[in-house]
PDB file of C-alpha atoms and ligand atoms in Angstrom:
ATOM      1  CA  MET V   1      -0.925  14.438  16.338  1.00 54.00           C
ATOM      2  CA  SER V   2      -4.128  12.384  16.234  1.00 66.00           C
ATOM      3  CA  LYS V   3      -5.075  12.410  12.588  1.00 89.00           C
ATOM      4  CA  ILE V   4      -3.326  10.704   9.699  1.00 97.00           C
ATOM      5  CA  ASN V   5      -2.782  13.314   6.994  1.00 97.00           C
ATOM      6  CA  LYS V   6      -0.229  11.714   4.701  1.00 98.00           C
ATOM      7  CA  CYS V   7      -0.072   8.491   2.759  1.00 98.00           C
ATOM      8  CA  LEU V   8       3.143   7.003   1.400  1.00 98.00           C
ATOM      9  CA  PHE V   9       3.112   4.762  -1.663  1.00 98.00           C
ATOM     10  CA  PRO V  10       6.339   2.789  -2.128  1.00 98.00           C
ATOM     11  CA  ALA V  11       6.327   2.186  -5.874  1.00 97.00           C
ATOM     12  CA  ALA V  12       9.948   1.709  -6.806  1.00 96.00           C
ATOM     13  CA  GLY V  13      10.063  -2.103  -7.029  1.00 94.00           C
ATOM     14  CA  TYR V  14      11.009  -3.830 -10.270  1.00 93.00           C
ATOM     15  CA  GLY V  15       7.812  -5.879 -10.573  1.00 93.00           C
ATOM     16  CA  THR V  16       9.747  -8.813 -12.022  1.00 95.00           C
ATOM     17  CA  ARG V  17       6.753 -11.149 -11.762  1.00 95.00           C
ATOM     18  CA  PHE V  18       5.094  -9.084 -14.490  1.00 96.00           C
ATOM     19  CA  LEU V  19       7.939  -9.001 -16.972  1.00 96.00           C
ATOM     20  CA  PRO V  20       7.970  -8.220 -19.815  1.00 96.00           C
ATOM     21  CA  ALA V  21       4.954  -5.914 -19.161  1.00 95.00           C
ATOM     22  CA  THR V  22       6.886  -4.077 -16.447  1.00 94.00           C
ATOM     23  CA  LYS V  23      10.013  -3.489 -18.513  1.00 93.00           C
ATOM     24  CA  ALA V  24       8.921   0.040 -19.427  1.00 92.00           C
ATOM     25  CA  ILE V  25       5.610   0.357 -17.510  1.00 94.00           C
ATOM     26  CA  PRO V  26       5.584   0.569 -13.703  1.00 95.00           C
ATOM     27  CA  LYS V  27       3.754  -2.354 -12.081  1.00 95.00           C
ATOM     28  CA  GLU V  28       1.679   0.179 -10.143  1.00 96.00           C
ATOM     29  CA  MET V  29       0.337   1.543 -13.457  1.00 97.00           C
ATOM     30  CA  LEU V  30      -1.046  -1.788 -14.684  1.00 97.00           C
ATOM     31  CA  PRO V  31      -4.822  -1.372 -15.000  1.00 97.00           C
ATOM     32  CA  VAL V  32      -7.553  -3.432 -13.434  1.00 98.00           C
ATOM     33  CA  LEU V  33     -10.266  -2.682 -16.007  1.00 97.00           C
ATOM     34  CA  THR V  34      -9.431   0.905 -16.996  1.00 96.00           C
ATOM     35  CA  LYS V  35      -7.870   2.177 -13.775  1.00 97.00           C
ATOM     36  CA  PRO V  36      -4.228   1.774 -12.722  1.00 98.00           C
ATOM     37  CA  LEU V  37      -3.581  -0.004  -9.417  1.00 98.00           C
ATOM     38  CA  LEU V  38      -2.065   3.132  -7.951  1.00 98.00           C
ATOM     39  CA  GLN V  39      -5.205   5.175  -8.602  1.00 98.00           C
ATOM     40  CA  TYR V  40      -7.285   2.626  -6.660  1.00 98.00           C
ATOM     41  CA  GLY V  41      -4.851   3.079  -3.761  1.00 98.00           C
ATOM     42  CA  VAL V  42      -4.997   6.880  -3.867  1.00 98.00           C
ATOM     43  CA  GLU V  43      -8.813   6.742  -3.939  1.00 98.00           C
ATOM     44  CA  GLU V  44      -8.730   4.541  -0.821  1.00 98.00           C
ATOM     45  CA  ALA V  45      -6.559   7.174   0.877  1.00 98.00           C
ATOM     46  CA  ILE V  46      -8.952   9.970  -0.119  1.00 98.00           C
ATOM     47  CA  GLU V  47     -11.858   7.983   1.309  1.00 97.00           C
ATOM     48  CA  ALA V  48      -9.916   7.833   4.598  1.00 97.00           C
ATOM     49  CA  GLY V  49      -9.638  11.644   4.579  1.00 97.00           C
ATOM     50  CA  ILE V  50      -5.995  11.715   3.431  1.00 98.00           C
ATOM     51  CA  HIS V  51      -5.114  14.195   0.706  1.00 98.00           C
ATOM     52  CA  THR V  52      -1.330  14.491   0.932  1.00 98.00           C
ATOM     53  CA  ILE V  53       0.097  11.767  -1.257  1.00 98.00           C
ATOM     54  CA  ALA V  54       3.798  10.902  -1.167  1.00 98.00           C
ATOM     55  CA  ILE V  55       5.157   8.470  -3.743  1.00 98.00           C
ATOM     56  CA  VAL V  56       8.527   6.714  -3.760  1.00 98.00           C
ATOM     57  CA  THR V  57       9.386   6.083  -7.385  1.00 96.00           C
ATOM     58  CA  GLY V  58      12.460   4.900  -9.232  1.00 93.00           C
ATOM     59  CA  ARG V  59      13.968   4.795 -12.681  1.00 90.00           C
ATOM     60  CA  GLY V  60      11.442   4.153 -15.445  1.00 87.00           C
ATOM     61  CA  LYS V  61       8.469   5.240 -13.332  1.00 92.00           C
ATOM     62  CA  ARG V  62       7.696   8.631 -14.843  1.00 92.00           C
ATOM     63  CA  ALA V  63       4.300   7.449 -16.085  1.00 95.00           C
ATOM     64  CA  ILE V  64       3.173   7.696 -12.438  1.00 97.00           C
ATOM     65  CA  GLU V  65       3.836  11.446 -12.273  1.00 96.00           C
ATOM     66  CA  ASP V  66       2.175  12.017 -15.648  1.00 96.00           C
ATOM     67  CA  HIS V  67      -0.912  10.097 -14.533  1.00 97.00           C
ATOM     68  CA  PHE V  68      -1.530  12.412 -11.570  1.00 97.00           C
ATOM     69  CA  ASP V  69      -1.228  15.529 -13.725  1.00 96.00           C
ATOM     70  CA  ILE V  70      -3.205  17.247 -16.442  1.00 92.00           C
ATOM     71  CA  SER V  71      -2.725  16.129 -20.042  1.00 90.00           C
ATOM     72  CA  TYR V  72      -3.514  19.373 -21.913  1.00 89.00           C
ATOM     73  CA  GLU V  73      -3.391  17.891 -25.388  1.00 91.00           C
ATOM     74  CA  LEU V  74      -5.671  14.970 -24.557  1.00 91.00           C
ATOM     75  CA  GLU V  75      -8.108  17.076 -22.545  1.00 89.00           C
ATOM     76  CA  ASN V  76      -8.289  19.688 -25.270  1.00 91.00           C
ATOM     77  CA  GLN V  77      -8.956  16.985 -27.837  1.00 92.00           C
ATOM     78  CA  ILE V  78     -11.926  15.451 -26.011  1.00 92.00           C
ATOM     79  CA  GLN V  79     -13.338  18.646 -24.519  1.00 90.00           C
ATOM     80  CA  GLY V  80     -17.081  18.936 -25.158  1.00 91.00           C
ATOM     81  CA  THR V  81     -17.406  15.291 -26.263  1.00 93.00           C
ATOM     82  CA  ALA V  82     -18.949  12.333 -24.424  1.00 92.00           C
ATOM     83  CA  LYS V  83     -15.423  11.012 -23.802  1.00 93.00           C
ATOM     84  CA  GLU V  84     -14.786  13.733 -21.241  1.00 90.00           C
ATOM     85  CA  GLU V  85     -16.437  11.597 -18.590  1.00 91.00           C
ATOM     86  CA  TYR V  86     -13.641   9.007 -18.873  1.00 92.00           C
ATOM     87  CA  LEU V  87     -11.310  11.513 -17.239  1.00 91.00           C
ATOM     88  CA  ALA V  88     -13.747  12.755 -14.590  1.00 91.00           C
ATOM     89  CA  GLN V  89     -12.580  10.389 -11.846  1.00 94.00           C
ATOM     90  CA  ILE V  90      -8.847  11.019 -12.236  1.00 95.00           C
ATOM     91  CA  ARG V  91      -9.498  14.777 -12.489  1.00 94.00           C
ATOM     92  CA  ASP V  92     -11.347  14.579  -9.185  1.00 96.00           C
ATOM     93  CA  VAL V  93      -8.390  12.730  -7.604  1.00 97.00           C
ATOM     94  CA  ILE V  94      -5.951  15.374  -8.896  1.00 97.00           C
ATOM     95  CA  ASN V  95      -8.135  18.212  -7.600  1.00 97.00           C
ATOM     96  CA  LYS V  96      -8.436  16.709  -4.129  1.00 97.00           C
ATOM     97  CA  CYS V  97      -4.772  15.812  -3.495  1.00 98.00           C
ATOM     98  CA  THR V  98      -1.263  17.142  -3.549  1.00 98.00           C
ATOM     99  CA  PHE V  99       1.400  14.778  -4.856  1.00 98.00           C
ATOM    100  CA  SER V 100       5.073  14.735  -4.015  1.00 98.00           C
ATOM    101  CA  TYR V 101       7.736  12.319  -5.203  1.00 98.00           C
ATOM    102  CA  THR V 102      11.154  11.101  -4.291  1.00 98.00           C
ATOM    103  CA  ARG V 103      13.302   8.481  -5.957  1.00 97.00           C
ATOM    104  CA  GLN V 104      14.739   5.363  -4.409  1.00 97.00           C
ATOM    105  CA  ILE V 105      18.107   5.089  -6.117  1.00 96.00           C
ATOM    106  CA  GLU V 106      18.855   1.472  -5.182  1.00 94.00           C
ATOM    107  CA  MET V 107      16.004  -0.980  -4.620  1.00 94.00           C
ATOM    108  CA  LYS V 108      17.064  -2.270  -1.219  1.00 95.00           C
ATOM    109  CA  GLY V 109      13.655  -3.458  -0.091  1.00 96.00           C
ATOM    110  CA  LEU V 110      10.356  -2.155   1.277  1.00 97.00           C
ATOM    111  CA  GLY V 111      11.873  -0.939   4.558  1.00 98.00           C
ATOM    112  CA  HIS V 112      14.440   1.057   2.629  1.00 98.00           C
ATOM    113  CA  ALA V 113      11.730   2.455   0.320  1.00 98.00           C
ATOM    114  CA  ILE V 114       9.761   3.649   3.368  1.00 98.00           C
ATOM    115  CA  LEU V 115      12.890   5.243   4.835  1.00 98.00           C
ATOM    116  CA  THR V 116      13.456   6.983   1.475  1.00 98.00           C
ATOM    117  CA  GLY V 117      10.014   8.541   1.934  1.00 98.00           C
ATOM    118  CA  GLU V 118      10.994  10.210   5.213  1.00 98.00           C
ATOM    119  CA  THR V 119      11.844  13.416   3.404  1.00 98.00           C
ATOM    120  CA  LEU V 120       8.217  13.633   2.186  1.00 98.00           C
ATOM    121  CA  ILE V 121       6.589  12.595   5.472  1.00 98.00           C
ATOM    122  CA  GLY V 122       8.580  14.285   8.254  1.00 97.00           C
ATOM    123  CA  GLN V 123       7.838  13.697  11.929  1.00 96.00           C
ATOM    124  CA  GLU V 124       4.208  12.653  11.915  1.00 97.00           C
ATOM    125  CA  PRO V 125       2.271   9.379  11.843  1.00 98.00           C
ATOM    126  CA  PHE V 126       1.443   8.283   8.317  1.00 98.00           C
ATOM    127  CA  ALA V 127      -0.243   5.594   6.258  1.00 98.00           C
ATOM    128  CA  VAL V 128       1.515   3.273   3.816  1.00 98.00           C
ATOM    129  CA  VAL V 129      -0.274   1.620   0.901  1.00 98.00           C
ATOM    130  CA  LEU V 130       1.250  -0.999  -1.379  1.00 98.00           C
ATOM    131  CA  ALA V 131      -0.844  -0.464  -4.463  1.00 97.00           C
ATOM    132  CA  ASP V 132      -0.358  -4.016  -5.698  1.00 96.00           C
ATOM    133  CA  ASP V 133      -2.521  -5.185  -2.792  1.00 98.00           C
ATOM    134  CA  LEU V 134      -5.865  -4.077  -4.150  1.00 98.00           C
ATOM    135  CA  CYS V 135      -8.642  -3.899  -1.573  1.00 97.00           C
ATOM    136  CA  ASP V 136     -12.369  -3.518  -1.982  1.00 96.00           C
ATOM    137  CA  ASN V 137     -15.126  -2.952   0.534  1.00 94.00           C
ATOM    138  CA  GLU V 138     -18.858  -2.490   0.505  1.00 90.00           C
ATOM    139  CA  ARG V 139     -18.509  -0.204   3.537  1.00 90.00           C
ATOM    140  CA  ASP V 140     -15.405   1.547   4.938  1.00 95.00           C
ATOM    141  CA  GLY V 141     -12.181   0.980   3.021  1.00 96.00           C
ATOM    142  CA  VAL V 142      -9.290  -0.740   4.819  1.00 98.00           C
ATOM    143  CA  LEU V 143      -7.357   2.491   5.321  1.00 98.00           C
ATOM    144  CA  MET V 144     -10.431   4.184   6.776  1.00 97.00           C
ATOM    145  CA  GLN V 145     -10.884   1.269   9.218  1.00 97.00           C
ATOM    146  CA  MET V 146      -7.229   1.617  10.235  1.00 98.00           C
ATOM    147  CA  THR V 147      -7.181   5.407  10.647  1.00 97.00           C
ATOM    148  CA  LYS V 148     -10.190   5.082  12.967  1.00 96.00           C
ATOM    149  CA  LEU V 149      -8.263   2.539  15.031  1.00 97.00           C
ATOM    150  CA  TYR V 150      -5.222   4.803  15.089  1.00 97.00           C
ATOM    151  CA  GLU V 151      -7.322   7.573  16.642  1.00 95.00           C
ATOM    152  CA  LYS V 152      -8.056   5.201  19.519  1.00 95.00           C
ATOM    153  CA  TYR V 153      -4.674   3.490  19.999  1.00 95.00           C
ATOM    154  CA  ARG V 154      -2.079   5.994  18.632  1.00 95.00           C
ATOM    155  CA  CYS V 155       0.496   3.399  17.622  1.00 96.00           C
ATOM    156  CA  SER V 156       1.702   1.548  14.533  1.00 98.00           C
ATOM    157  CA  ILE V 157      -0.907  -0.777  13.019  1.00 98.00           C
ATOM    158  CA  VAL V 158      -0.483  -3.398  10.299  1.00 98.00           C
ATOM    159  CA  ALA V 159      -3.342  -4.979   8.354  1.00 98.00           C
ATOM    160  CA  VAL V 160      -3.376  -8.768   8.465  1.00 98.00           C
ATOM    161  CA  GLU V 161      -5.413 -11.583   6.987  1.00 97.00           C
ATOM    162  CA  GLU V 162      -5.505 -15.320   7.505  1.00 96.00           C
ATOM    163  CA  VAL V 163      -3.699 -17.193   4.747  1.00 96.00           C
ATOM    164  CA  PRO V 164      -3.357 -20.921   4.122  1.00 95.00           C
ATOM    165  CA  LYS V 165      -0.433 -22.179   6.205  1.00 93.00           C
ATOM    166  CA  GLU V 166       1.466 -23.325   3.085  1.00 94.00           C
ATOM    167  CA  GLU V 167       1.552 -19.713   1.831  1.00 94.00           C
ATOM    168  CA  THR V 168       3.235 -18.095   4.832  1.00 96.00           C
ATOM    169  CA  ASN V 169       6.519 -17.966   2.907  1.00 95.00           C
ATOM    170  CA  LYS V 170       5.091 -15.164   0.742  1.00 93.00           C
ATOM    171  CA  TYR V 171       4.315 -12.783   3.618  1.00 95.00           C
ATOM    172  CA  GLY V 172       5.437 -11.164   6.832  1.00 95.00           C
ATOM    173  CA  VAL V 173       3.698 -13.219   9.537  1.00 97.00           C
ATOM    174  CA  ILE V 174       2.768 -11.976  13.009  1.00 96.00           C
ATOM    175  CA  ALA V 175       1.973 -13.490  16.396  1.00 95.00           C
ATOM    176  CA  GLY V 176       0.639 -11.928  19.587  1.00 95.00           C
ATOM    177  CA  ASP V 177      -2.308 -11.620  21.945  1.00 94.00           C
ATOM    178  CA  PHE V 178      -5.823 -10.681  20.912  1.00 94.00           C
ATOM    179  CA  ILE V 179      -6.952  -7.498  22.694  1.00 94.00           C
ATOM    180  CA  GLU V 180     -10.177  -7.179  20.699  1.00 93.00           C
ATOM    181  CA  ASP V 181     -11.988  -9.576  18.310  1.00 92.00           C
ATOM    182  CA  ASN V 182     -10.001  -8.360  15.314  1.00 96.00           C
ATOM    183  CA  LEU V 183      -6.991  -6.797  16.984  1.00 97.00           C
ATOM    184  CA  VAL V 184      -3.720  -8.380  18.091  1.00 96.00           C
ATOM    185  CA  ARG V 185      -0.974  -6.860  20.162  1.00 96.00           C
ATOM    186  CA  VAL V 186       2.094  -8.043  18.238  1.00 96.00           C
ATOM    187  CA  ASN V 187       4.951  -9.784  20.052  1.00 95.00           C
ATOM    188  CA  ASN V 188       6.537 -11.613  17.131  1.00 95.00           C
ATOM    189  CA  MET V 189       6.929 -11.030  13.448  1.00 94.00           C
ATOM    190  CA  VAL V 190       8.821 -13.089  10.862  1.00 94.00           C
ATOM    191  CA  GLU V 191       9.419 -12.249   7.205  1.00 92.00           C
ATOM    192  CA  LYS V 192       8.420 -14.984   4.752  1.00 94.00           C
ATOM    193  CA  PRO V 193       8.751 -17.944   7.160  1.00 95.00           C
ATOM    194  CA  ASP V 194       8.661 -21.537   5.989  1.00 95.00           C
ATOM    195  CA  PRO V 195       5.228 -22.907   6.927  1.00 95.00           C
ATOM    196  CA  LYS V 196       6.836 -25.101   9.608  1.00 94.00           C
ATOM    197  CA  ASP V 197       8.437 -22.033  11.277  1.00 92.00           C
ATOM    198  CA  ALA V 198       5.497 -19.627  10.890  1.00 95.00           C
ATOM    199  CA  PRO V 199       4.322 -18.260  14.264  1.00 94.00           C
ATOM    200  CA  SER V 200       0.706 -18.114  12.976  1.00 95.00           C
ATOM    201  CA  ASN V 201      -1.197 -17.856   9.695  1.00 95.00           C
ATOM    202  CA  LEU V 202      -1.849 -14.114  10.089  1.00 97.00           C
ATOM    203  CA  ALA V 203      -0.091 -12.462   7.160  1.00 97.00           C
ATOM    204  CA  ILE V 204       0.660  -8.765   6.781  1.00 97.00           C
ATOM    205  CA  ILE V 205      -0.859  -7.193   3.675  1.00 97.00           C
ATOM    206  CA  GLY V 206       0.005  -3.868   2.075  1.00 97.00           C
ATOM    207  CA  ARG V 207      -1.647  -1.419   4.474  1.00 98.00           C
ATOM    208  CA  TYR V 208       0.176   0.129   7.432  1.00 98.00           C
ATOM    209  CA  ILE V 209      -0.133   3.022   9.826  1.00 98.00           C
ATOM    210  CA  LEU V 210       3.326   3.918  11.108  1.00 98.00           C
ATOM    211  CA  THR V 211       4.489   6.272  13.821  1.00 97.00           C
ATOM    212  CA  PRO V 212       7.496   8.373  12.768  1.00 97.00           C
ATOM    213  CA  ASP V 213       9.972   6.730  15.174  1.00 96.00           C
ATOM    214  CA  ILE V 214      10.002   3.934  12.572  1.00 97.00           C
ATOM    215  CA  PHE V 215      12.453   6.049  10.530  1.00 98.00           C
ATOM    216  CA  ASP V 216      15.137   5.988  13.242  1.00 97.00           C
ATOM    217  CA  ILE V 217      14.626   2.244  13.637  1.00 97.00           C
ATOM    218  CA  LEU V 218      14.854   1.693   9.864  1.00 98.00           C
ATOM    219  CA  ARG V 219      18.115   3.646   9.747  1.00 97.00           C
ATOM    220  CA  LEU V 220      19.596   1.029  12.097  1.00 97.00           C
ATOM    221  CA  THR V 221      17.926  -2.003  10.500  1.00 96.00           C
ATOM    222  CA  LYS V 222      20.353  -4.347   8.787  1.00 94.00           C
ATOM    223  CA  PRO V 223      19.416  -6.203   5.599  1.00 93.00           C
ATOM    224  CA  GLY V 224      17.349  -9.276   6.496  1.00 91.00           C
ATOM    225  CA  LYS V 225      15.558 -11.928   4.446  1.00 89.00           C
ATOM    226  CA  GLY V 226      16.621 -11.793   0.785  1.00 89.00           C
ATOM    227  CA  GLY V 227      19.331  -9.223   1.596  1.00 93.00           C
ATOM    228  CA  GLU V 228      16.643  -6.493   1.728  1.00 94.00           C
ATOM    229  CA  ILE V 229      15.883  -3.988   4.478  1.00 96.00           C
ATOM    230  CA  GLN V 230      12.607  -5.377   5.776  1.00 96.00           C
ATOM    231  CA  ILE V 231       9.827  -3.297   7.320  1.00 97.00           C
ATOM    232  CA  THR V 232       8.867  -6.359   9.404  1.00 96.00           C
ATOM    233  CA  ASP V 233      12.290  -6.332  11.139  1.00 96.00           C
ATOM    234  CA  ALA V 234      11.838  -2.640  11.995  1.00 97.00           C
ATOM    235  CA  LEU V 235       8.276  -3.228  13.201  1.00 97.00           C
ATOM    236  CA  LEU V 236       9.390  -6.058  15.457  1.00 96.00           C
ATOM    237  CA  GLU V 237      11.909  -3.690  17.026  1.00 95.00           C
ATOM    238  CA  GLN V 238       9.127  -1.127  17.474  1.00 96.00           C
ATOM    239  CA  ALA V 239       6.895  -3.802  19.026  1.00 95.00           C
ATOM    240  CA  LYS V 240       9.619  -4.558  21.599  1.00 92.00           C
ATOM    241  CA  ASN V 241       9.869  -0.899  22.644  1.00 84.00           C
ATOM    242  CA  GLY V 242       6.223  -0.019  22.564  1.00 77.00           C
ATOM    243  CA  LYS V 243       3.114  -1.163  20.857  1.00 88.00           C
ATOM    244  CA  VAL V 244       2.371  -2.495  17.391  1.00 97.00           C
ATOM    245  CA  LEU V 245      -1.105  -3.749  16.588  1.00 98.00           C
ATOM    246  CA  ALA V 246      -2.195  -6.143  13.859  1.00 98.00           C
ATOM    247  CA  TYR V 247      -5.708  -5.613  12.564  1.00 98.00           C
ATOM    248  CA  LYS V 248      -7.802  -8.288  10.856  1.00 97.00           C
ATOM    249  CA  PHE V 249      -9.493  -5.950   8.392  1.00 97.00           C
ATOM    250  CA  GLU V 250     -12.924  -6.318   6.823  1.00 95.00           C
ATOM    251  CA  GLY V 251     -13.083  -6.626   3.059  1.00 96.00           C
ATOM    252  CA  LYS V 252     -11.533  -8.284   0.057  1.00 96.00           C
ATOM    253  CA  ARG V 253      -7.863  -8.188  -0.884  1.00 97.00           C
ATOM    254  CA  PHE V 254      -6.288  -9.185  -4.165  1.00 98.00           C
ATOM    255  CA  ASP V 255      -2.562  -9.793  -4.541  1.00 97.00           C
ATOM    256  CA  CYS V 256      -2.133  -7.949  -7.821  1.00 97.00           C
ATOM    257  CA  GLY V 257       1.641  -8.382  -7.587  1.00 95.00           C
ATOM    258  CA  SER V 258       1.023 -11.946  -8.796  1.00 95.00           C
ATOM    259  CA  VAL V 259      -0.554 -12.920 -12.106  1.00 96.00           C
ATOM    260  CA  ASP V 260      -3.199 -15.121 -10.433  1.00 97.00           C
ATOM    261  CA  GLY V 261      -4.271 -12.351  -8.052  1.00 97.00           C
ATOM    262  CA  PHE V 262      -4.337  -9.821 -10.846  1.00 98.00           C
ATOM    263  CA  VAL V 263      -6.618 -11.978 -12.997  1.00 98.00           C
ATOM    264  CA  GLU V 264      -8.868 -12.663  -9.987  1.00 98.00           C
ATOM    265  CA  ALA V 265      -9.136  -8.904  -9.302  1.00 98.00           C
ATOM    266  CA  THR V 266      -9.901  -8.173 -12.940  1.00 98.00           C
ATOM    267  CA  ASN V 267     -12.711 -10.747 -12.993  1.00 98.00           C
ATOM    268  CA  TYR V 268     -14.106  -9.480  -9.685  1.00 98.00           C
ATOM    269  CA  PHE V 269     -14.159  -5.806 -10.716  1.00 97.00           C
ATOM    270  CA  TYR V 270     -15.514  -6.683 -14.172  1.00 98.00           C
ATOM    271  CA  LYS V 271     -18.453  -8.580 -12.650  1.00 96.00           C
ATOM    272  CA  LYS V 272     -19.020  -5.769 -10.199  1.00 95.00           C
ATOM    273  CA  SER V 273     -19.118  -3.194 -12.986  1.00 92.00           C
ATOM    274  CA  LYS V 274     -21.931  -4.996 -14.847  1.00 90.00           C
TER     275      LYS V 274
HETATM  276  P1  UTP Z   1       7.341  -6.515  -3.984  1.00 76.57           P
HETATM  277  O1  UTP Z   1       7.837  -7.407  -2.926  1.00 76.57           O
HETATM  278  O2  UTP Z   1       6.044  -6.858  -4.639  1.00 76.57           O
HETATM  279  O3  UTP Z   1       8.505  -6.383  -5.080  1.00 76.57           O
HETATM  280  O4  UTP Z   1       7.271  -5.057  -3.373  1.00 76.57           O
HETATM  281  P2  UTP Z   1       8.458  -5.831  -6.543  1.00 76.57           P
HETATM  282  O5  UTP Z   1       9.861  -5.518  -6.957  1.00 76.57           O
HETATM  283  O6  UTP Z   1       7.493  -4.680  -6.681  1.00 76.57           O
HETATM  284  O7  UTP Z   1       7.848  -7.024  -7.405  1.00 76.57           O
HETATM  285  P3  UTP Z   1       8.490  -8.460  -7.832  1.00 76.57           P
HETATM  286  O8  UTP Z   1       8.508  -9.287  -6.582  1.00 76.57           O
HETATM  287  O9  UTP Z   1       9.844  -8.215  -8.435  1.00 76.57           O
HETATM  288  O10 UTP Z   1       7.510  -8.973  -8.859  1.00 76.57           O
HETATM  289  C1  UTP Z   1       6.188  -4.634  -2.569  1.00 76.57           C
HETATM  290  C2  UTP Z   1       6.025  -3.130  -2.709  1.00 76.57           C
HETATM  291  O11 UTP Z   1       7.211  -2.459  -2.267  1.00 76.57           O
HETATM  292  C3  UTP Z   1       7.737  -1.619  -3.273  1.00 76.57           C
HETATM  293  C4  UTP Z   1       7.157  -2.161  -4.591  1.00 76.57           C
HETATM  294  O12 UTP Z   1       7.078  -1.148  -5.565  1.00 76.57           O
HETATM  295  C5  UTP Z   1       5.795  -2.687  -4.161  1.00 76.57           C
HETATM  296  O13 UTP Z   1       4.839  -1.649  -4.114  1.00 76.57           O
HETATM  297  N1  UTP Z   1       9.215  -1.671  -3.217  1.00 76.57           N
HETATM  298  C6  UTP Z   1       9.847  -2.869  -3.040  1.00 76.57           C
HETATM  299  C7  UTP Z   1       9.943  -0.506  -3.332  1.00 76.57           C
HETATM  300  O14 UTP Z   1       9.367   0.604  -3.500  1.00 76.57           O
HETATM  301  N2  UTP Z   1      11.302  -0.569  -3.258  1.00 76.57           N
HETATM  302  C8  UTP Z   1      11.965  -1.734  -3.082  1.00 76.57           C
HETATM  303  O15 UTP Z   1      13.220  -1.715  -3.010  1.00 76.57           O
HETATM  304  C9  UTP Z   1      11.221  -2.914  -2.975  1.00 76.57           C
END
């Protein structure tokens, strides 16, 4: 299959860096200006031509399902008033997509969350978006750039960006050989390495295209760094058997899983909205 039709959003994490805000509100529902992080991610998927949205949720995350649904009472209340326009964008998202959900019962890491999504994805290549990495582009969105690449290379692709060497311990870090200006054939991948052990300063951010054989690999992947099942460990295995590419994307990325990144994103989008 040559086209990416489905996008998986792992959204079951605890979001401990945002406590107490995330005690009862999912991290993915925190708004940058008036829009929740997850809605930005779904809009990026729509821009890339993807309309089948699969979300891995967990306990205390029901606000996500309610957000991508109609609120009859609210809509009835504001019908015919100027306030209707506030809901226009989310209504458009709901009309364009189908949403399906599954729950991760135990939060055993991103790799495990992706494996939990298998039931919603099946045997086809798919995109993964971590909504707390908020991306913005003047031209094509990051997912659009990656789906175009997938059509050419037909293999798993991770988005990477250069980070300061002292920050490698926050990311999965790749190494490999450049096959195009912005494209690396991956031959090594380490989760959150100490700067002194990092194989490069190219860090994986929250956008992936994965081929479905990743599910079988994830099933066999043992807990790694932090006792969690890591997608980087599974991708390294996939890289050994075939091909995994790392793509230096064009555009801005904000780490909205951290308070600093969230504030930076808020300031950026506020300025842009004026
Ligand atoms: P993070 O590493 O940011 O973890 O997860 P977290 O739990 O959300 O946040 P902190 O570190 O406690 O503040 C990256 C992405 O993977 C998802 C999260 O929801 C987030 O989108 N995730 C992580 C899961 O869905 N399940 C997990 O078990 C772990």
